[in-house]
Coordinates of C-alpha atoms and ligand atoms in Angstrom, one line a residue:
X1 CA 49.5 21.0 11.6
X2 CA 46.2 21.7 9.6
X3 CA 43.4 19.2 10.1
X4 CA 43.1 16.7 7.3
X5 CA 39.8 17.3 5.6
X6 CA 37.8 15.3 3.0
X7 CA 38.8 15.7 -0.6
X8 CA 37.1 18.5 -2.5
X9 CA 33.8 17.3 -4.0
X10 CA 33.7 14.2 -1.7
X11 CA 31.4 14.4 1.2
X12 CA 30.6 12.5 4.4
X13 CA 27.1 11.2 4.9
X14 CA 26.5 11.7 8.6
X15 CA 24.4 9.3 10.7
X16 CA 21.1 11.2 10.6
X17 CA 21.4 11.6 6.9
X18 CA 22.5 7.9 6.4
X19 CA 19.4 6.9 8.4
X20 CA 17.2 8.9 6.1
X21 CA 18.9 7.3 3.1
X22 CA 18.2 3.9 4.4
X23 CA 14.5 4.7 4.8
X24 CA 14.3 5.9 1.2
X25 CA 16.3 2.9 0.0
X26 CA 13.9 0.5 1.7
X27 CA 11.0 2.1 -0.2
X28 CA 13.0 2.0 -3.5
X29 CA 13.9 -1.7 -3.0
X30 CA 10.2 -2.5 -2.3
X31 CA 9.1 -0.9 -5.5
X32 CA 11.9 -2.6 -7.5
X33 CA 10.9 -6.0 -6.0
X34 CA 7.2 -5.4 -7.1
X35 CA 8.4 -4.8 -10.7
X36 CA 10.6 -7.9 -10.7
X37 CA 14.1 -6.3 -10.4
X38 CA 17.0 -8.0 -8.8
X39 CA 20.0 -6.4 -7.2
X40 CA 23.6 -6.6 -8.6
X41 CA 26.8 -5.4 -7.0
X42 CA 29.5 -4.4 -9.4
X43 CA 33.0 -3.1 -8.6
X44 CA 33.7 0.6 -8.5
X45 CA 36.9 0.2 -10.4
X46 CA 37.0 -1.0 -14.1
X47 CA 39.4 -1.1 -17.0
X48 CA 39.3 2.4 -18.6
X49 CA 38.5 1.0 -22.1
X50 CA 35.1 -0.1 -20.7
X51 CA 34.0 3.5 -20.4
X52 CA 35.7 4.9 -23.5
X53 CA 34.0 2.2 -25.5
X54 CA 30.7 2.4 -23.7
X55 CA 30.1 6.1 -22.9
X56 CA 31.9 7.4 -25.9
X57 CA 35.3 9.1 -26.1
X58 CA 33.9 12.5 -27.1
X59 CA 31.6 12.9 -24.2
X60 CA 32.4 15.3 -21.3
X61 CA 32.6 12.4 -18.9
X62 CA 35.3 10.5 -20.8
X63 CA 37.1 13.6 -22.1
X64 CA 37.4 15.6 -18.8
X65 CA 35.8 13.9 -15.8
X66 CA 37.2 10.4 -15.2
X67 CA 39.4 9.5 -12.4
X68 CA 41.9 7.4 -14.4
X69 CA 45.2 6.1 -13.2
X70 CA 47.8 3.4 -14.0
X71 CA 47.7 0.6 -11.5
X72 CA 51.4 0.6 -10.5
X73 CA 52.3 1.2 -14.1
X74 CA 50.3 -1.6 -15.5
X75 CA 46.6 -1.5 -16.5
X76 CA 44.8 1.8 -17.0
X77 CA 41.9 1.8 -14.5
X78 CA 39.0 4.2 -13.9
X79 CA 36.7 4.8 -10.9
X80 CA 33.3 4.3 -12.5
X81 CA 31.6 7.5 -13.6
X82 CA 28.3 5.6 -14.1
X83 CA 27.0 2.1 -13.6
X84 CA 25.4 1.0 -16.9
X85 CA 28.8 0.1 -18.5
X86 CA 29.8 -2.0 -15.5
X87 CA 26.5 -3.8 -15.2
X88 CA 26.6 -4.6 -18.9
X89 CA 30.1 -5.8 -18.6
X90 CA 29.0 -8.2 -15.8
X91 CA 25.9 -9.3 -17.8
X92 CA 28.2 -10.2 -20.7
X93 CA 31.0 -11.7 -18.6
X94 CA 28.6 -14.0 -16.7
X95 CA 26.5 -14.9 -19.8
X96 CA 23.4 -13.8 -17.9
X97 CA 21.5 -13.6 -21.2
X98 CA 21.6 -17.4 -21.4
X99 CA 19.6 -17.7 -18.1
X100 CA 16.6 -15.6 -19.1
X101 CA 15.5 -13.7 -22.2
X102 CA 14.8 -10.6 -20.1
X103 CA 17.0 -9.6 -17.2
X104 CA 15.9 -6.8 -14.8
X105 CA 18.7 -5.4 -12.6
X106 CA 19.3 -2.6 -10.2
X107 CA 22.3 -1.4 -8.3
X108 CA 22.9 1.4 -5.7
X109 CA 26.3 2.9 -5.1
X110 CA 28.9 5.6 -5.5
X111 CA 30.0 7.1 -8.9
X112 CA 33.0 9.4 -9.5
X113 CA 33.2 12.3 -11.9
X114 CA 35.8 15.1 -11.7
X115 CA 33.3 17.9 -12.3
X116 CA 33.5 21.4 -10.8
X117 CA 31.9 20.9 -7.4
X118 CA 28.9 23.1 -6.6
X119 CA 25.5 22.7 -4.8
X120 CA 24.0 19.4 -6.1
X121 CA 27.1 18.4 -7.9
X122 CA 29.8 16.3 -6.3
X123 CA 32.8 14.4 -7.4
X124 CA 31.7 11.3 -5.5
X125 CA 27.9 11.0 -5.7
X126 CA 25.5 8.1 -5.5
X127 CA 23.1 6.7 -8.1
X128 CA 20.3 4.2 -8.1
X129 CA 20.7 2.4 -11.4
X130 CA 18.1 0.3 -13.1
X131 CA 18.6 -1.7 -16.3
X132 CA 16.2 -3.9 -18.3
X133 CA 18.2 -6.1 -20.7
X134 CA 16.6 -8.2 -23.5
X135 CA 13.3 -6.3 -24.1
X136 CA 13.0 -4.1 -27.2
X137 CA 9.2 -3.7 -27.0
X138 CA 7.9 -0.1 -26.3
X139 CA 6.0 -1.6 -23.3
X140 CA 9.4 -2.1 -21.6
X141 CA 10.2 1.7 -22.0
X142 CA 6.7 2.7 -20.7
X143 CA 6.8 0.3 -17.8
X144 CA 10.2 1.6 -16.7
X145 CA 9.0 5.2 -16.8
X146 CA 5.8 4.2 -15.0
X147 CA 7.9 2.5 -12.3
X148 CA 10.1 5.5 -12.0
X149 CA 7.2 7.9 -11.5
X150 CA 5.6 5.5 -9.1
X151 CA 8.8 5.3 -7.1
X152 CA 8.9 9.1 -6.7
X153 CA 5.3 9.0 -5.6
X154 CA 6.1 6.3 -3.0
X155 CA 8.9 8.4 -1.5
X156 CA 6.5 11.4 -1.3
X157 CA 7.4 13.3 -4.5
X158 CA 4.8 14.2 -7.0
X159 CA 4.4 16.8 -9.8
X160 CA 7.9 16.5 -11.0
X161 CA 8.6 17.3 -14.6
X162 CA 9.1 14.3 -17.0
X163 CA 10.7 15.0 -20.4
X164 CA 10.8 12.4 -23.1
X165 CA 12.3 12.2 -26.5
X166 CA 13.4 9.7 -29.1
X167 CA 17.0 9.8 -30.4
X168 CA 16.2 7.4 -33.2
X169 CA 18.5 4.5 -34.3
X170 CA 22.1 5.0 -35.6
X171 CA 20.7 5.2 -39.2
X172 CA 18.2 7.9 -38.7
X173 CA 20.5 9.7 -36.3
X174 CA 23.1 9.9 -39.0
X175 CA 20.7 11.9 -41.2
X176 CA 19.7 14.2 -38.3
X177 CA 23.4 14.7 -37.5
X178 CA 24.0 16.0 -41.0
X179 CA 21.0 18.3 -40.8
X180 CA 22.3 19.8 -37.6
X181 CA 25.8 20.3 -39.1
X182 CA 24.2 21.9 -42.2
X183 CA 22.1 24.1 -39.9
X184 CA 24.9 25.3 -37.7
X185 CA 27.5 25.6 -40.4
X186 CA 26.6 29.2 -41.3
X187 CA 26.6 30.2 -37.6
X188 CA 29.9 28.4 -36.8
X189 CA 31.8 31.6 -35.8
X190 CA 29.0 32.6 -33.3
X191 CA 29.2 29.2 -31.4
X192 CA 31.3 28.9 -28.3
X193 CA 34.7 27.2 -28.8
X194 CA 33.4 24.0 -27.2
X195 CA 30.5 23.8 -29.6
X196 CA 32.7 24.6 -32.6
X197 CA 34.7 21.5 -31.6
X198 CA 31.6 19.5 -31.0
X199 CA 30.2 20.4 -34.4
X200 CA 33.0 18.3 -35.9
X201 CA 33.1 15.4 -33.3
X202 CA 29.7 15.1 -31.8
X203 CA 27.3 17.7 -33.2
X204 CA 24.2 16.6 -31.3
X205 CA 25.9 17.5 -28.0
X206 CA 25.6 21.2 -29.0
X207 CA 22.0 20.9 -27.8
X208 CA 23.4 20.4 -24.3
X209 CA 25.4 23.6 -24.3
X210 CA 24.5 26.0 -21.4
X211 CA 25.9 29.1 -23.2
X212 CA 23.1 31.6 -23.8
X213 CA 24.2 32.6 -27.4
X214 CA 24.5 28.9 -28.4
X215 CA 21.1 28.2 -26.9
X216 CA 19.6 31.0 -28.9
X217 CA 21.2 29.7 -32.1
X218 CA 19.9 26.2 -31.7
X219 CA 16.4 27.3 -30.9
X220 CA 15.5 27.0 -34.5
X221 CA 17.5 23.9 -35.2
X222 CA 15.7 21.0 -36.9
X223 CA 13.9 18.5 -34.6
X224 CA 15.0 14.9 -34.5
X225 CA 11.4 13.7 -34.6
X226 CA 11.2 15.1 -38.2
X227 CA 13.9 12.7 -39.2
X228 CA 13.5 9.4 -37.4
X229 CA 12.7 6.4 -39.5
X230 CA 9.3 4.6 -39.6
X231 CA 10.4 1.9 -37.1
X232 CA 11.7 4.4 -34.6
X233 CA 8.6 6.6 -35.0
X234 CA 6.2 3.7 -34.5
X235 CA 8.2 2.5 -31.4
X236 CA 8.1 6.0 -29.9
X237 CA 4.4 6.4 -30.6
X238 CA 3.7 3.2 -28.9
X239 CA 5.7 4.3 -25.8
X240 CA 3.6 7.4 -25.7
X241 CA 0.3 5.5 -26.1
X242 CA 1.3 3.3 -23.2
X243 CA 2.1 6.3 -21.0
X244 CA -1.2 7.9 -22.0
X245 CA -2.9 4.7 -20.9
X246 CA -1.8 5.5 -17.3
X247 CA -2.7 9.2 -17.7
X248 CA 1.0 10.1 -17.2
X249 CA 1.8 13.7 -18.1
X250 CA 5.1 14.4 -19.9
X251 CA 6.8 17.0 -22.0
X252 CA 7.9 16.1 -25.4
X253 CA 11.4 17.7 -25.4
X254 CA 13.0 17.3 -28.8
X255 CA 16.1 19.2 -27.6
X256 CA 17.0 16.6 -25.0
X257 CA 20.0 14.6 -26.3
X258 CA 21.5 13.4 -23.0
X259 CA 25.2 13.5 -22.4
X260 CA 26.2 9.9 -23.1
X261 CA 26.7 8.6 -26.6
X262 CA 25.1 5.2 -26.2
X263 CA 21.5 6.2 -26.2
X264 CA 19.1 5.2 -29.0
X265 CA 15.3 5.7 -29.4
X266 CA 13.5 6.6 -26.1
X267 CA 15.3 8.9 -23.7
X268 CA 13.9 10.6 -20.6
X269 CA 14.7 12.9 -17.8
X270 CA 13.0 14.0 -14.6
X271 CA 13.8 17.6 -13.5
X272 CA 12.8 19.8 -10.6
X273 CA 12.1 23.4 -11.6
X274 CA 13.4 25.2 -8.5
X275 CA 16.7 23.3 -8.2
X276 CA 18.7 25.7 -10.4
X277 CA 21.2 24.5 -13.0
X278 CA 21.6 21.1 -11.3
X279 CA 18.0 20.3 -11.7
X280 CA 18.1 16.8 -13.3
X281 CA 17.2 14.1 -10.7
X282 CA 17.0 11.2 -13.2
X283 CA 18.3 10.5 -16.6
X284 CA 17.7 7.4 -18.7
X285 CA 17.0 5.9 -22.0
X286 CA 17.4 3.0 -24.4
X287 CA 20.8 1.7 -25.6
X288 CA 20.1 -1.0 -28.1
X289 CA 23.6 -1.3 -29.6
X290 CA 25.6 -1.0 -26.4
X291 CA 25.8 -4.7 -25.3
X292 CA 27.0 -5.6 -28.8
X293 CA 29.5 -2.7 -28.8
X294 CA 30.9 -4.0 -25.5
X295 CA 31.5 -7.4 -27.0
X296 CA 28.3 -9.2 -26.1
X297 CA 25.4 -10.5 -28.2
X298 CA 23.1 -8.0 -30.0
X299 CA 20.6 -7.6 -27.1
X300 CA 18.6 -4.4 -26.5
X301 CA 18.6 -2.5 -23.2
X302 CA 17.1 0.4 -21.4
X303 CA 17.7 1.9 -18.1
X304 CA 17.9 5.0 -15.9
X305 CA 20.0 6.5 -13.1
X306 CA 18.6 8.5 -10.2
X307 CA 20.9 10.9 -8.5
X308 CA 20.6 9.9 -4.8
X309 CA 21.9 13.1 -3.3
X310 CA 19.5 15.2 -5.5
X311 CA 16.6 12.9 -4.6
X312 CA 17.5 13.2 -0.9
X313 CA 17.8 17.0 -1.1
X314 CA 14.1 17.1 -2.3
X315 CA 13.1 15.1 0.8
X316 CA 15.2 17.1 3.2
X317 CA 12.2 18.5 5.1
X318 CA 10.9 15.0 5.7
X319 CA 14.0 13.7 7.5
X320 CA 13.2 11.8 10.6
X321 CA 15.7 11.2 13.4
X322 CA 16.8 7.6 14.0
X323 CA 14.7 5.8 16.7
X324 CA 15.8 6.5 20.3
X325 CA 16.9 3.6 22.6
X326 CA 14.0 1.9 24.3
X327 CA 15.9 1.6 27.6
X328 CA 18.8 3.5 29.2
X329 CA 20.5 1.7 32.1
X330 CA 22.0 4.0 34.8
X331 CA 24.2 2.0 37.1
X332 CA 25.7 3.2 40.4
X333 CA 28.9 1.5 41.8
X334 CA 31.2 -1.1 40.2
X335 CA 29.0 -4.1 41.1
X336 CA 25.9 -2.6 39.5
X337 CA 28.0 -1.5 36.5
X338 CA 29.1 -5.0 35.9
X339 CA 25.6 -6.3 36.2
X340 CA 24.3 -3.5 33.9
X341 CA 26.9 -4.3 31.2
X342 CA 25.7 -7.9 31.2
X343 CA 22.0 -6.9 31.2
X344 CA 22.5 -4.2 28.5
X345 CA 24.2 -6.6 26.0
X346 CA 21.8 -9.5 26.8
X347 CA 18.8 -7.3 26.0
X348 CA 20.5 -6.1 22.8
X349 CA 21.1 -9.7 21.7
X350 CA 17.3 -10.2 22.2
X351 CA 16.7 -7.3 19.8
X352 CA 16.0 -4.4 22.2
X353 CA 17.7 -1.0 21.7
X354 CA 19.5 -0.4 25.0
X355 CA 22.2 2.2 25.9
X356 CA 24.3 2.7 29.0
X357 CA 27.3 4.8 30.1
X358 CA 30.5 3.1 31.2
X359 CA 32.1 6.2 32.7
X360 CA 30.9 5.6 36.2
X361 CA 29.4 9.1 36.6
X362 CA 26.9 10.3 39.2
X363 CA 23.2 9.3 39.0
X364 CA 22.3 12.9 38.1
X365 CA 24.7 12.9 35.2
X366 CA 23.5 9.5 34.0
X367 CA 19.9 10.6 34.2
X368 CA 20.7 13.7 32.2
X369 CA 22.3 11.4 29.5
X370 CA 19.2 9.2 29.6
X371 CA 17.0 12.2 29.0
X372 CA 19.2 13.4 26.2
X373 CA 19.1 10.0 24.5
X374 CA 15.3 10.2 24.3
X375 CA 14.9 6.7 25.7
X376 CA 11.4 5.5 26.6
X377 CA 12.6 4.0 29.9
X378 CA 15.5 4.3 32.3
X379 CA 16.5 1.4 34.6
X380 CA 18.3 2.5 37.7
X381 CA 20.5 -0.1 39.3
X382 CA 22.4 0.3 42.6
X383 CA 24.2 -2.3 44.8
X384 CA 21.0 -2.8 46.8
X385 CA 18.9 -3.5 43.7
X386 CA 21.4 -6.0 42.4
X387 CA 21.3 -7.9 45.6
X388 CA 17.5 -8.1 45.4
X389 CA 17.6 -9.0 41.7
X390 CA 15.5 -5.9 41.0
X391 CA 15.8 -2.4 39.4
X392 CA 13.9 0.9 39.4
X393 CA 12.2 1.3 36.1
X394 CA 11.3 4.9 35.2
X395 CA 8.8 5.6 32.4
X396 CA 10.5 8.7 30.9
X397 CA 7.2 10.0 29.5
X398 CA 5.1 9.9 32.7
X399 CA 8.1 10.1 35.1
X400 CA 6.4 7.2 37.0
X401 CA 8.8 4.8 38.7
X402 CA 8.3 1.2 39.9
X403 CA 10.4 -1.7 41.1
X404 CA 10.7 -4.5 38.6
X405 CA 12.4 -7.9 38.7
X406 CA 15.4 -8.0 36.4
X407 CA 14.8 -11.5 35.1
X408 CA 11.4 -10.4 33.8
X409 CA 12.3 -6.9 32.7
X410 CA 11.2 -7.4 29.1
X411 CA 7.6 -7.8 30.1
X412 CA 7.6 -4.4 31.8
X413 CA 8.8 -2.6 28.7
X414 CA 6.2 -1.5 26.1
X415 CA 8.1 -0.8 22.9
Ligands
LIG501 P1 23.7 10.8 -15.8 O1 24.4 9.5 -15.5 O2 24.7 11.9 -16.2 O3 22.6 10.7 -16.8 O4 23.1 11.4 -14.4 C1 22.0 10.7 -13.8 C2 21.7 11.5 -12.6 O5 22.8 11.4 -11.7 C3 21.5 13.0 -12.8 O6 20.2 13.3 -13.2 C4 21.8 13.5 -11.4 O7 20.7 13.4 -10.6 C5 22.9 12.6 -10.9 N1 24.2 13.2 -11.1 C6 25.0 13.2 -12.2 N2 26.2 13.8 -12.0 C7 26.2 14.2 -10.6 C8 27.1 14.9 -9.8 N3 28.3 15.2 -10.2 N4 26.7 15.1 -8.5 C9 25.5 14.7 -8.0 N5 24.6 14.1 -8.8 C10 24.9 13.8 -10.1

């Protein structure tokens, strides 16, 4: 029989990697706390209509990538492809807007998209999601971008490329949409089949096409910034002024439309030049009509999602091994083994990292294991030592050994 392997596009996070993830998560959580964010856990499974309504039914995610199934023939359910819709559903369902005018939330967890797996692109991947609900002021946009860049700096990443754009509000986008249709109408036959279809359903998404000939065609397309209304222009200018206040460099990328339909006004992305086609590490933006569209009050929102795997791949060379045990206990004989079992777990309960081996092997073999574990000390226990209430404590760094009383072992260990 063939071995059962993980599902294509789904991957295991092995202990060393998981340890590194935790270290990064700790920094991320610290930054979020400083900026006043609170954690929320939302389910990974939602009713399908949440995503079709939220993300938009002509987006790649909803059209092609969702893991959707009927729950024993009843409701249509979907493994979440992103977290914003779920967080907003929870925000509305629990009337969180009535507790505070501005709510700042974050969530960390797995997302599921049935994309073609390749390096940096998985079918189960993790995102760090951040949402600010209830603030429409441009300061909220700038503050979020500022926090994001600060967060990257805190984990040790600088000089990444920040792109920003404004997608306007539904009114000015309608005008721009028509301009794009007019512009591409004459070149319709030269567009790839996907873009020909998008031109009818969702023309702005043509800007996302990776096809070389489509890219060439849209090079001269009109820019959204020439069509946004006075309110949107003023909002975007203020976002930029706030970013300038912190000397934050960014590229104005008027071709960036982002792949989800709900975005309005400010959108942003952080990319890494050498990462190839999967070079976006963060995507985010404002979604002022989304809470209302999902059945809640008309409350503005803005957020971003960091791809955890992509973030970690940038930090690969900084991976540190998990800390070794402080003490390894090598016990010889059944009586010493029993005493060692007790001592080992007693010390663990007191918060000391201790390891031992229950296989009853020779002293040489246990010492080898202690060495391999990287422990700072090894305690050697034999029948004679147990009778005397003592053990031989070996400092693995200096190889010096001394006899220590077992009831006062802790004071002889320097962690
Ligand atoms: P999006 O929700 O599409 O705006 O994506 C936000 C971030 O999630 C991206 O910038 C990527 O870093 C990450 N991401 C999106 N899709 C995948 C995927 N299939 N595999 C790994 N990371 C992903």
